[in-house]
mmCIF file of C-alpha atoms and ligand atoms in Angstrom:
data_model
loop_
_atom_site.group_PDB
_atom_site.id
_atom_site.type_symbol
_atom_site.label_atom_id
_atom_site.label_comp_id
_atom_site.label_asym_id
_atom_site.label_seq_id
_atom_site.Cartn_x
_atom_site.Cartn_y
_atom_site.Cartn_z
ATOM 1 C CA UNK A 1 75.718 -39.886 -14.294
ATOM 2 C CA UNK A 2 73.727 -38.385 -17.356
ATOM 3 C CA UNK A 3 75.254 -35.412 -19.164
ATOM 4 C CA UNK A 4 73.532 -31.529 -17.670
ATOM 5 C CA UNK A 5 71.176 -30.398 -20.361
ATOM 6 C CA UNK A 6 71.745 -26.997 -20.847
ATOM 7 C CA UNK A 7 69.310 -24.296 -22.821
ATOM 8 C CA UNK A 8 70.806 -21.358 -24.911
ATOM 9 C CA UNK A 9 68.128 -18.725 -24.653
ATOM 10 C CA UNK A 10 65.316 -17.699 -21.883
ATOM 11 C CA UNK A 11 62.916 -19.274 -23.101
ATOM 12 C CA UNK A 12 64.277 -22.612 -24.073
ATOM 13 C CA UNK A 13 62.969 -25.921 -22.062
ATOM 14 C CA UNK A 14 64.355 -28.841 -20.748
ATOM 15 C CA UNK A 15 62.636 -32.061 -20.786
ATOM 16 C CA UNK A 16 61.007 -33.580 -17.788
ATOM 17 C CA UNK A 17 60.533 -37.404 -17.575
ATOM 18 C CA UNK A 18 56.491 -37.096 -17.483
ATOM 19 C CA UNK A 19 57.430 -35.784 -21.635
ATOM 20 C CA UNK A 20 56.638 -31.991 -20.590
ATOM 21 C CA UNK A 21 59.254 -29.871 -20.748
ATOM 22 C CA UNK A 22 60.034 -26.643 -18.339
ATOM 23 C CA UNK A 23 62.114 -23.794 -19.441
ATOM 24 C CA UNK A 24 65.005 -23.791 -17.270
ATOM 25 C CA UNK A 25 65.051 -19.847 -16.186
ATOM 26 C CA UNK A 26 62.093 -18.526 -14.566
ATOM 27 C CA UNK A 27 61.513 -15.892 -11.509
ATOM 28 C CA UNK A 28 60.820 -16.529 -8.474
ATOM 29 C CA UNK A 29 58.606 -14.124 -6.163
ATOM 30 C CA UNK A 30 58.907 -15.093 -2.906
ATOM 31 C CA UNK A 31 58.270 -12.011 0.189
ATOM 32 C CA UNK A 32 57.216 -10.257 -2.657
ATOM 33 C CA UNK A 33 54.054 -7.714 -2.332
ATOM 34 C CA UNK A 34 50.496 -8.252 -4.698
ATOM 35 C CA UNK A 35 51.407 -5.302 -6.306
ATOM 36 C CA UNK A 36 55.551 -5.907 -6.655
ATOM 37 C CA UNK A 37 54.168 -8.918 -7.578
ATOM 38 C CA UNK A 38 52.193 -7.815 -10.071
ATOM 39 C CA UNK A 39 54.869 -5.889 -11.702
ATOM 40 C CA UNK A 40 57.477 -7.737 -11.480
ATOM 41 C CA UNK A 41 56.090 -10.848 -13.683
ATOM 42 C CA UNK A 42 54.780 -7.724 -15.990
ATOM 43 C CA UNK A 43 58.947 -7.020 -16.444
ATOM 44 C CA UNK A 44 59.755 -10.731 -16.366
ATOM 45 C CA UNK A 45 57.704 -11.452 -19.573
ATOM 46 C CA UNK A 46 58.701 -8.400 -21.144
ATOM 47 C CA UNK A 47 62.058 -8.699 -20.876
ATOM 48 C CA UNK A 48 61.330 -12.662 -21.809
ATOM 49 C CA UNK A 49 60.895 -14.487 -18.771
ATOM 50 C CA UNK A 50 58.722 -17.598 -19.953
ATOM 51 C CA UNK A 51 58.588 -19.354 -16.260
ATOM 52 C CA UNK A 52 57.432 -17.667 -12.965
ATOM 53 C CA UNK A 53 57.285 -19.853 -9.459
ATOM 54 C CA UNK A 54 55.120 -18.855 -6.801
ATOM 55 C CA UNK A 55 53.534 -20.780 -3.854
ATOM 56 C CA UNK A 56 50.481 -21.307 -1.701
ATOM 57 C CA UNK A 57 53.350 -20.521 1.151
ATOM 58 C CA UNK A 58 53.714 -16.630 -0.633
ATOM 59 C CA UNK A 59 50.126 -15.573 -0.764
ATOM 60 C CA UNK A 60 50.689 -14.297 -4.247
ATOM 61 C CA UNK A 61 49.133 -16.512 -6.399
ATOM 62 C CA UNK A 62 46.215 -13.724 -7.801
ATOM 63 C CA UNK A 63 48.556 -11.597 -8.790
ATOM 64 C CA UNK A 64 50.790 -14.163 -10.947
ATOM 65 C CA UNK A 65 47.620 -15.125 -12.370
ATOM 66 C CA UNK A 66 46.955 -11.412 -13.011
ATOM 67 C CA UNK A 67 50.120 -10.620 -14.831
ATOM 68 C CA UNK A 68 50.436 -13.458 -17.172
ATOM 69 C CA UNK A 69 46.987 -12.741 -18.153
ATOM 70 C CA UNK A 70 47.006 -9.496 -19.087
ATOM 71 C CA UNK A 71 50.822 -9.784 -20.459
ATOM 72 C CA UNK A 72 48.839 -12.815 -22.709
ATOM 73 C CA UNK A 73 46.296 -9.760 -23.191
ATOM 74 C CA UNK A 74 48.514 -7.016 -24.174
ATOM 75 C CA UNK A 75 51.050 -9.020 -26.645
ATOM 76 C CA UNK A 76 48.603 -12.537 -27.990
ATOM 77 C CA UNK A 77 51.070 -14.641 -26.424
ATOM 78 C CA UNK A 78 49.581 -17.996 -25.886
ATOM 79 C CA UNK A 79 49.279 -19.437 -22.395
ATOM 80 C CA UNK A 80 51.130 -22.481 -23.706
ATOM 81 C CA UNK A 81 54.330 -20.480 -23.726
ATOM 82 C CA UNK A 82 54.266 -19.667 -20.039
ATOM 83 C CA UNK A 83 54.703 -21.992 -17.640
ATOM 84 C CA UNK A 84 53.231 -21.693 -13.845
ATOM 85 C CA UNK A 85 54.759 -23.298 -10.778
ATOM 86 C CA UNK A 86 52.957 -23.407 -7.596
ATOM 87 C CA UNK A 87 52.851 -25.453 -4.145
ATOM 88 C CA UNK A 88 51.285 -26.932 -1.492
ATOM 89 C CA UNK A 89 52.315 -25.163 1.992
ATOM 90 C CA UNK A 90 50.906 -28.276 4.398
ATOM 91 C CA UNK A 91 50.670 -31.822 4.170
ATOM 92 C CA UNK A 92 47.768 -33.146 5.797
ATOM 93 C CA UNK A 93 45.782 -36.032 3.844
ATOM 94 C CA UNK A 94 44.206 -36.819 0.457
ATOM 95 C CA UNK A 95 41.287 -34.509 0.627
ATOM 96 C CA UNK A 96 42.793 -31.536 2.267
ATOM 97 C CA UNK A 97 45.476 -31.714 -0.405
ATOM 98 C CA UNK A 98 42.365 -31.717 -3.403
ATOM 99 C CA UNK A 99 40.994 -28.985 -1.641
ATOM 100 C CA UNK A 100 44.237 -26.688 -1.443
ATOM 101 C CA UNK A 101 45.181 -27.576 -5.196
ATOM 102 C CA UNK A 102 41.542 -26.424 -6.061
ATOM 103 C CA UNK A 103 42.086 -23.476 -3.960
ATOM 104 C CA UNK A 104 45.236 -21.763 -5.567
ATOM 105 C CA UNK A 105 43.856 -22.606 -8.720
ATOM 106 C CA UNK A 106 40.991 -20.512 -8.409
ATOM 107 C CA UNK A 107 43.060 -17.853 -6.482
ATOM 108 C CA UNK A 108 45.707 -17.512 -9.653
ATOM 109 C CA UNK A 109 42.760 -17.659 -11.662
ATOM 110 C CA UNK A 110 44.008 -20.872 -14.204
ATOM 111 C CA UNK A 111 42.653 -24.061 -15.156
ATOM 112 C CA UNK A 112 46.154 -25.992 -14.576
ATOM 113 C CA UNK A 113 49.673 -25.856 -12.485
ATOM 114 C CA UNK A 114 52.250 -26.307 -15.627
ATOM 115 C CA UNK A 115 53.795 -27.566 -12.186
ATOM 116 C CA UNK A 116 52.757 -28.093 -8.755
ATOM 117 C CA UNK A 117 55.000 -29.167 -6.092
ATOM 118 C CA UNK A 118 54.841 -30.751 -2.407
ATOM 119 C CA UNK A 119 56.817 -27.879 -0.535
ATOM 120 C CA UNK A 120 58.325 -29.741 1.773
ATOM 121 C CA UNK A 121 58.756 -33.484 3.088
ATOM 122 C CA UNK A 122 57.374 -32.471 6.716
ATOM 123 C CA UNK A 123 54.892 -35.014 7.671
ATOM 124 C CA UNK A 124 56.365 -38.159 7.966
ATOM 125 C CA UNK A 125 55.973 -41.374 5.386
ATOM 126 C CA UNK A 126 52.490 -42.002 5.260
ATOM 127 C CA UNK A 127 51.614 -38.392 5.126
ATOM 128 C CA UNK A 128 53.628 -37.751 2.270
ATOM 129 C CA UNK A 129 52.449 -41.171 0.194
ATOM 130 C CA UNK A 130 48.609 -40.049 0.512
ATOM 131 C CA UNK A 131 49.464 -36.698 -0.378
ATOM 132 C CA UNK A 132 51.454 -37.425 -3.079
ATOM 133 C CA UNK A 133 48.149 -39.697 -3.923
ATOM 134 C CA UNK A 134 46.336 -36.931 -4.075
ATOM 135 C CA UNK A 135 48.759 -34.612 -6.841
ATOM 136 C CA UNK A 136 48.733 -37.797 -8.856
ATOM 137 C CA UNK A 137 44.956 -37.945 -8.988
ATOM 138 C CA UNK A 138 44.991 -34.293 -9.684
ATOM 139 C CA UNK A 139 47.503 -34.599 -12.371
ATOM 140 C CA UNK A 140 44.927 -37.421 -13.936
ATOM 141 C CA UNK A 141 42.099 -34.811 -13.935
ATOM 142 C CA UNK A 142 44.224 -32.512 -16.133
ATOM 143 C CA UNK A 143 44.101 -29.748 -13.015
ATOM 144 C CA UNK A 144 48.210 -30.382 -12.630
ATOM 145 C CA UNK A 145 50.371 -30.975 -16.295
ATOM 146 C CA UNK A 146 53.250 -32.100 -14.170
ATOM 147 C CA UNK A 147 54.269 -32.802 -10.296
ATOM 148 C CA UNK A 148 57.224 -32.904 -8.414
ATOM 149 C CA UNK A 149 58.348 -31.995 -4.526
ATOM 150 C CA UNK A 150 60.476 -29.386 -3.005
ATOM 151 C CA UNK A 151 62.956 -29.547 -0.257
ATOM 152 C CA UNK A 152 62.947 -33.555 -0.103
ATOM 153 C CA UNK A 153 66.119 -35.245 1.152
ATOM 154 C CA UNK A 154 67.560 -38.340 -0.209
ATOM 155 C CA UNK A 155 66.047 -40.804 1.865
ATOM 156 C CA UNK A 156 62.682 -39.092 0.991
ATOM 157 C CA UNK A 157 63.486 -39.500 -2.607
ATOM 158 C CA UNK A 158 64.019 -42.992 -1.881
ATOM 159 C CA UNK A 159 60.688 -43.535 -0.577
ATOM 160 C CA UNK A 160 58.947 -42.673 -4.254
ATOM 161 C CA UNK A 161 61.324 -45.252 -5.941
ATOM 162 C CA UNK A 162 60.934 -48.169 -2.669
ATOM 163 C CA UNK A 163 56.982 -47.779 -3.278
ATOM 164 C CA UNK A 164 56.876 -48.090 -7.354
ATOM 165 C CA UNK A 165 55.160 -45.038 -7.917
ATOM 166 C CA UNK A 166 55.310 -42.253 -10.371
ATOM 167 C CA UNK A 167 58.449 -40.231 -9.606
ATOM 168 C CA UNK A 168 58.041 -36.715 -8.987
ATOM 169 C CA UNK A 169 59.695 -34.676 -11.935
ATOM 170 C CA UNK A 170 61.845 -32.212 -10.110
ATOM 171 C CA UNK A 171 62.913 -31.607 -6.814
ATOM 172 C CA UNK A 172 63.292 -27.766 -5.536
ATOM 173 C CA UNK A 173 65.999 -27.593 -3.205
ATOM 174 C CA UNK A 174 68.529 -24.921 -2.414
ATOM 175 C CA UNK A 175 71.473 -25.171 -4.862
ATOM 176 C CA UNK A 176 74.559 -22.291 -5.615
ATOM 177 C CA UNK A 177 78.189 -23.181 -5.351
ATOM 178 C CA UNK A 178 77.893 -22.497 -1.863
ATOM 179 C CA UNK A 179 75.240 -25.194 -0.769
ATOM 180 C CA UNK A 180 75.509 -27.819 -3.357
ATOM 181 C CA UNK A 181 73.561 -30.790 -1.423
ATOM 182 C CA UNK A 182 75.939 -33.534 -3.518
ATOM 183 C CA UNK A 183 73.913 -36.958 -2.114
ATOM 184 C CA UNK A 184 70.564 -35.368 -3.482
ATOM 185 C CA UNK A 185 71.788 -34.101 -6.526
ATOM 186 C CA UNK A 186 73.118 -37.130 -7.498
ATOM 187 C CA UNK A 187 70.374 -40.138 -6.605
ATOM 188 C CA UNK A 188 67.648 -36.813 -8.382
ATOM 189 C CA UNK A 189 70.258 -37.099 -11.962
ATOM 190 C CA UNK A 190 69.987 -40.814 -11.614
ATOM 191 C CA UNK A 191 66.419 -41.299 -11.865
ATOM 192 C CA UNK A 192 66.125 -38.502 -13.844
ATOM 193 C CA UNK A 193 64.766 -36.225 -11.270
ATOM 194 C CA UNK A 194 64.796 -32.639 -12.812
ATOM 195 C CA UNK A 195 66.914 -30.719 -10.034
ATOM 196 C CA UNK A 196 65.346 -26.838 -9.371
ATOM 197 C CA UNK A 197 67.518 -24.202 -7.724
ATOM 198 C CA UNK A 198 66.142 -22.048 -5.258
ATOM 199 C CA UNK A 199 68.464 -19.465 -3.825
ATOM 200 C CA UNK A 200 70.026 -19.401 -6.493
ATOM 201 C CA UNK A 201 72.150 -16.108 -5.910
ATOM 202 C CA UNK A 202 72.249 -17.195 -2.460
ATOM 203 C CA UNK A 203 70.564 -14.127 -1.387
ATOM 204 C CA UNK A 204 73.124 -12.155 -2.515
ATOM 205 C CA UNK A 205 74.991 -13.641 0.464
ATOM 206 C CA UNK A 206 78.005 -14.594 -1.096
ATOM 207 C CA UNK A 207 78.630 -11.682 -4.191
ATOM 208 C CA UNK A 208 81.859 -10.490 -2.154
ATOM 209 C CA UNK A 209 83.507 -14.022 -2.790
ATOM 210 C CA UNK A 210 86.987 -13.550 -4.214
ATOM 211 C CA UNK A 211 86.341 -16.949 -6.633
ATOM 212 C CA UNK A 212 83.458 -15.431 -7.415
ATOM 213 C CA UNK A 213 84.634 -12.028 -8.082
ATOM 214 C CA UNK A 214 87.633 -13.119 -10.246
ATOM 215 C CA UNK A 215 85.260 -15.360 -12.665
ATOM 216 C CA UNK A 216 82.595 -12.568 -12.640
ATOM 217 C CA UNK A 217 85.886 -10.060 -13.949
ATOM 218 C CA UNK A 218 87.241 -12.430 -16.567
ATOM 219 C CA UNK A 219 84.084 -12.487 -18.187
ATOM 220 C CA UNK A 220 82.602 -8.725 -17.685
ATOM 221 C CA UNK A 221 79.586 -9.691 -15.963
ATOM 222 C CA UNK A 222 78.436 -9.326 -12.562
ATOM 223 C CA UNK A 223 78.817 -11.732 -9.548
ATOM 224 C CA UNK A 224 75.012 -12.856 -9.739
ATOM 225 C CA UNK A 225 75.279 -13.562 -13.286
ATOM 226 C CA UNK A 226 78.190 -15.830 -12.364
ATOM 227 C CA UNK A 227 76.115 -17.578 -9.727
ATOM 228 C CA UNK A 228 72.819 -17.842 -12.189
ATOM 229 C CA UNK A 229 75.496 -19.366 -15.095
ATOM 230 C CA UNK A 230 77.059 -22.068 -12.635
ATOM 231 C CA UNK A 231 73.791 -23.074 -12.096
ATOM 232 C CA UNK A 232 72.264 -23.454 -15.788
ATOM 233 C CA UNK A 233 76.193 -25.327 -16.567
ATOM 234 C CA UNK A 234 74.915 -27.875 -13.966
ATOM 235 C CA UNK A 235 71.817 -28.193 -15.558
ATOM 236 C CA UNK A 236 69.537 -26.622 -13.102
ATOM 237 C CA UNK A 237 66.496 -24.865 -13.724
ATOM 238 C CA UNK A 238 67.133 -21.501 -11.299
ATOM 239 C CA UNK A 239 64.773 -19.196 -10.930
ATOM 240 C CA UNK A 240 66.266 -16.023 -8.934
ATOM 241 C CA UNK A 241 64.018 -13.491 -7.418
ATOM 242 C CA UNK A 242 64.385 -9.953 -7.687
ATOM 243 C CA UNK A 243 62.340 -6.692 -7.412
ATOM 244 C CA UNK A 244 64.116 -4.429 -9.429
ATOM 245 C CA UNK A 245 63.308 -4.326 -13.064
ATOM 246 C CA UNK A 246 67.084 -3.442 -13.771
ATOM 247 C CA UNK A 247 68.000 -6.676 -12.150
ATOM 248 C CA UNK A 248 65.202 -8.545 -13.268
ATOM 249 C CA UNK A 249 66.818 -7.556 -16.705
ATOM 250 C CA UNK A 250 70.672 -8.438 -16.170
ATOM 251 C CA UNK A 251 69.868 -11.657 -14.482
ATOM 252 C CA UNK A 252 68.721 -13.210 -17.528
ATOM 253 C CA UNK A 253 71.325 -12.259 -19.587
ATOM 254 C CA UNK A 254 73.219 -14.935 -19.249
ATOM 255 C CA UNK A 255 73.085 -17.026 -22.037
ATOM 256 C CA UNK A 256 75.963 -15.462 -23.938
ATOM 257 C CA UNK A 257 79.291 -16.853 -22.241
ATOM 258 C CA UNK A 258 80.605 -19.690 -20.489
ATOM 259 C CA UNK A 259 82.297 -20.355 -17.465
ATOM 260 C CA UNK A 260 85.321 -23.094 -18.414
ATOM 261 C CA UNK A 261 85.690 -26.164 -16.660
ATOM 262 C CA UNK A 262 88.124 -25.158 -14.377
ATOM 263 C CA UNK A 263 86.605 -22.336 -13.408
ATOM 264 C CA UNK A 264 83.413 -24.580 -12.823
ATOM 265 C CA UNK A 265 85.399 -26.124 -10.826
ATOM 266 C CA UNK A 266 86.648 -23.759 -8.769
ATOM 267 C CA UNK A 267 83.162 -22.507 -7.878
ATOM 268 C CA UNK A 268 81.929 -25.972 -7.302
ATOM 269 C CA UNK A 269 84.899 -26.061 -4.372
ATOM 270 C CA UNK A 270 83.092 -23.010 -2.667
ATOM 271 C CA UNK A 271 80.782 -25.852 -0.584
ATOM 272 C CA UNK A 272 80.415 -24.192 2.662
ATOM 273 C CA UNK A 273 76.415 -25.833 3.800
ATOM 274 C CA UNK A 274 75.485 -22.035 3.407
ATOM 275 C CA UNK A 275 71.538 -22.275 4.766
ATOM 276 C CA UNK A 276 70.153 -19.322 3.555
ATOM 277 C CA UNK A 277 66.454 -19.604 4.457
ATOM 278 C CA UNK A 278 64.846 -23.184 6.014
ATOM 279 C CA UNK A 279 66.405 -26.128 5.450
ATOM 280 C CA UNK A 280 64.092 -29.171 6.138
ATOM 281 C CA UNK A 281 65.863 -31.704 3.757
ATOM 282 C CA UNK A 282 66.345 -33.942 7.045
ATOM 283 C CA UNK A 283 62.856 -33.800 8.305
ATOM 284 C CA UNK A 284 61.202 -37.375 9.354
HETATM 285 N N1 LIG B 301 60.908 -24.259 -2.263
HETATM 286 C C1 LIG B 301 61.357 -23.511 -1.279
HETATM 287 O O1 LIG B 301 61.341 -23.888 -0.102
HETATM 288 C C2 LIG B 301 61.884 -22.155 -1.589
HETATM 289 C C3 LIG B 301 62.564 -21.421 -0.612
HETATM 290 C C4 LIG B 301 63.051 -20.166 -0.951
HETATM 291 C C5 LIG B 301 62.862 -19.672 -2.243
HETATM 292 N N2 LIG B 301 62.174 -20.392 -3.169
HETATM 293 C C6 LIG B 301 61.943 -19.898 -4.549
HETATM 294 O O2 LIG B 301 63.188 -19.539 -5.131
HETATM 295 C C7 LIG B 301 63.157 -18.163 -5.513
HETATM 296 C C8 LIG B 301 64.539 -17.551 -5.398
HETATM 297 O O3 LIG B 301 65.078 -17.731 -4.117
HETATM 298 P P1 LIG B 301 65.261 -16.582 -3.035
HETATM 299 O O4 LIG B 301 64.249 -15.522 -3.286
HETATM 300 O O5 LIG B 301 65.275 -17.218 -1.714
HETATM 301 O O6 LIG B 301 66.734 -16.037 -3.245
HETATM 302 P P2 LIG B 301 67.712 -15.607 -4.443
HETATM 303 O O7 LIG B 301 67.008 -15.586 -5.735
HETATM 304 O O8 LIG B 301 68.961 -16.397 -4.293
HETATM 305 O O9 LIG B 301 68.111 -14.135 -4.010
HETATM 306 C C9 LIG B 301 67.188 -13.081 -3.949
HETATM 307 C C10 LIG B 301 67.885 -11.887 -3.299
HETATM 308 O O10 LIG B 301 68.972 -11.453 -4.124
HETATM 309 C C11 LIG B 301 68.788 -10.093 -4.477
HETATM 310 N N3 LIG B 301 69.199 -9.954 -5.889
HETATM 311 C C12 LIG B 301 68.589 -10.486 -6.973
HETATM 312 N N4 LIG B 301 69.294 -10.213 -8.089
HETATM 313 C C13 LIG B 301 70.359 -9.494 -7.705
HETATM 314 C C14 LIG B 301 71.448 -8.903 -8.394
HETATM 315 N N5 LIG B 301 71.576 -9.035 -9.722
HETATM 316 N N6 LIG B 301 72.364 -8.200 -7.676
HETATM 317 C C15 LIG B 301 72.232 -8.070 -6.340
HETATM 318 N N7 LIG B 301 71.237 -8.614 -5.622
HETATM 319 C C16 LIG B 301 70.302 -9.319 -6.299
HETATM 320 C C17 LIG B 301 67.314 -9.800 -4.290
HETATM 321 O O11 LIG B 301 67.117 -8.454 -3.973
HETATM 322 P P3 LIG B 301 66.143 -7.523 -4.893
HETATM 323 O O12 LIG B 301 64.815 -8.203 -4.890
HETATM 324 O O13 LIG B 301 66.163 -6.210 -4.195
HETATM 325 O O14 LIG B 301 66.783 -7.485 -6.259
HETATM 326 C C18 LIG B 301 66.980 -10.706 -3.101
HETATM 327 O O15 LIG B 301 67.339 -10.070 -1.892
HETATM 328 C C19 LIG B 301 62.105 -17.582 -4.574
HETATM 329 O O16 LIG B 301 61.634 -16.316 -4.971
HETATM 330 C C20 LIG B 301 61.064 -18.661 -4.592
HETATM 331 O O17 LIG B 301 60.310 -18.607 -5.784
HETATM 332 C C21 LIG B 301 61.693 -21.631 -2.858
#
């Protein structure tokens, strides 16, 4: 298994095996309002933030656009030092996929995705082979800079590497030491397959977690920022969501201890299949 990359400041990247590379922190804004939105990629590139992922799904694409732009606006940061993550709610076929890729586009108000991913696997084989047709073709016309998928199980990542085509460069699937998803981690690290957490604090499910606790004391930082850490140790990218600009603040700062090995380990015992949203890693 290849060694975790693992960045030392917010804004570092790792690489992805199209070349680009992705920094691997970033905030998600998921059930998040236009104008929470709004403000909280504002905070997130303040405070340093160089990565926000938003969806189709979230109906908060104008507003990411928004921010970045004016953030770009207020401070002459180039957009090449942001990167933009967005996906495709259904898969249907080829064209419908063109159109919906054209569609967020215009809604966030950008000329290119830095990513754009399949959100889910739901659709069955040939489904997902035209669509990912489709985010291939768009990549070519310089409307995506890289692709990958979201929520695909092992046997779907199979499917990419049976047919010979272009692999996707990450898959976003739920990962913290309490859903760890070991078969798809591992055959994503051995074709190189960039793995994204989402849920990365396990919606602040788990923060009462005596392993947790304990690691989060030894080091005099707070239970998320133990989760967030385990994650970027793994190699991850993780991109928590919050609303508060206080915790939008502390969960970045994480980049300024590390969790030994055996306390690694200990949190990578904590396993428990916690589904904290959908979980469609099965589907067809
Ligand atoms: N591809 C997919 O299917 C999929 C599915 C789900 C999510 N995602 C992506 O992943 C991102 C993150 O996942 P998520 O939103 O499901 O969950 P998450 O990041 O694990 O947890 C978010 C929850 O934790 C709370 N929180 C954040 N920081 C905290 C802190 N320091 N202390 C205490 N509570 C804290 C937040 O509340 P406050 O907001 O009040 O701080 C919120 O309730 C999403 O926003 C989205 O971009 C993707």
């Amino acid at each position: 298994m290849p060694v975790p990359q693992a960045v030392t400041s917010l804004a570092a990247r790792l690489k992805m095996l199209d070349g680009q590379e992705i920094p691997q922190f970033g905030l998600g804004v998921y059930e998040m309002s236009d104008q929470e939105t709004y403000d909280c990629v504002k905070r997130a590139l303040e405070v340093g933030y160089r990565h926000i992922d938003t969806a189709e799904w979230y109906e908060n694409e104008e507003p990411c656009g928004r921010a970045i732009r004016d953030f770009m606006k207020e401070t002459g940061t180039h957009r090449s030092e942001i990167f933009l993550t967005s996906k495709l709610k259904h898969n249907r076929d080829y064209e419908l996929a063109m159109q919906d890729i054209r569609a967020s586009l215009k809604r966030a108000g950008e000329t290119y995705f830095d990513l754009y991913l399949m959100h889910s696997a739901i659709g069955g084989p040939e489904v997902r082979k035209e669509v990912w047709k489709a985010l291939c073709d768009a990549k070519e016309e310089g409307w995506l800079h890289s692709i990958g998928v979201s929520n695909f199980g092992a046997k779907h990542i199979q499917e990419f590497i049976d047919q010979k085509v272009p692999l996707p460069t990450v898959n976003q699937i739920d990962l913290h030491p309490f859903m760890r998803h070991p078969e798809i981690v591992k055959i994503c690290e051995d074709n190189g397959i960039l793995l994204e957490a989402w849920g990365p604090l396990a919606r602040a499910m788990r923060f009462n977690h005596s392993v947790v606790q304990s690691v989060a004391k030894k080091h005099g930082k707070d239970e998320a920022q133990i989760m967030l850490r385990w994650g970027l140790q793994h190699g991850f990218v993780i991109i928590p969501k919050s609303v508060s600009p206080k915790r939008i603040k502390s969960n970045s700062e994480i980049f300024d201890f590390e969790i030994s090995p055996e306390d690694m380990k200990e949190l990578d015992a904590l396993d428990e299949y916690l589904v904290t949203d959908w979980d469609v890693v099965d589907t067809e």
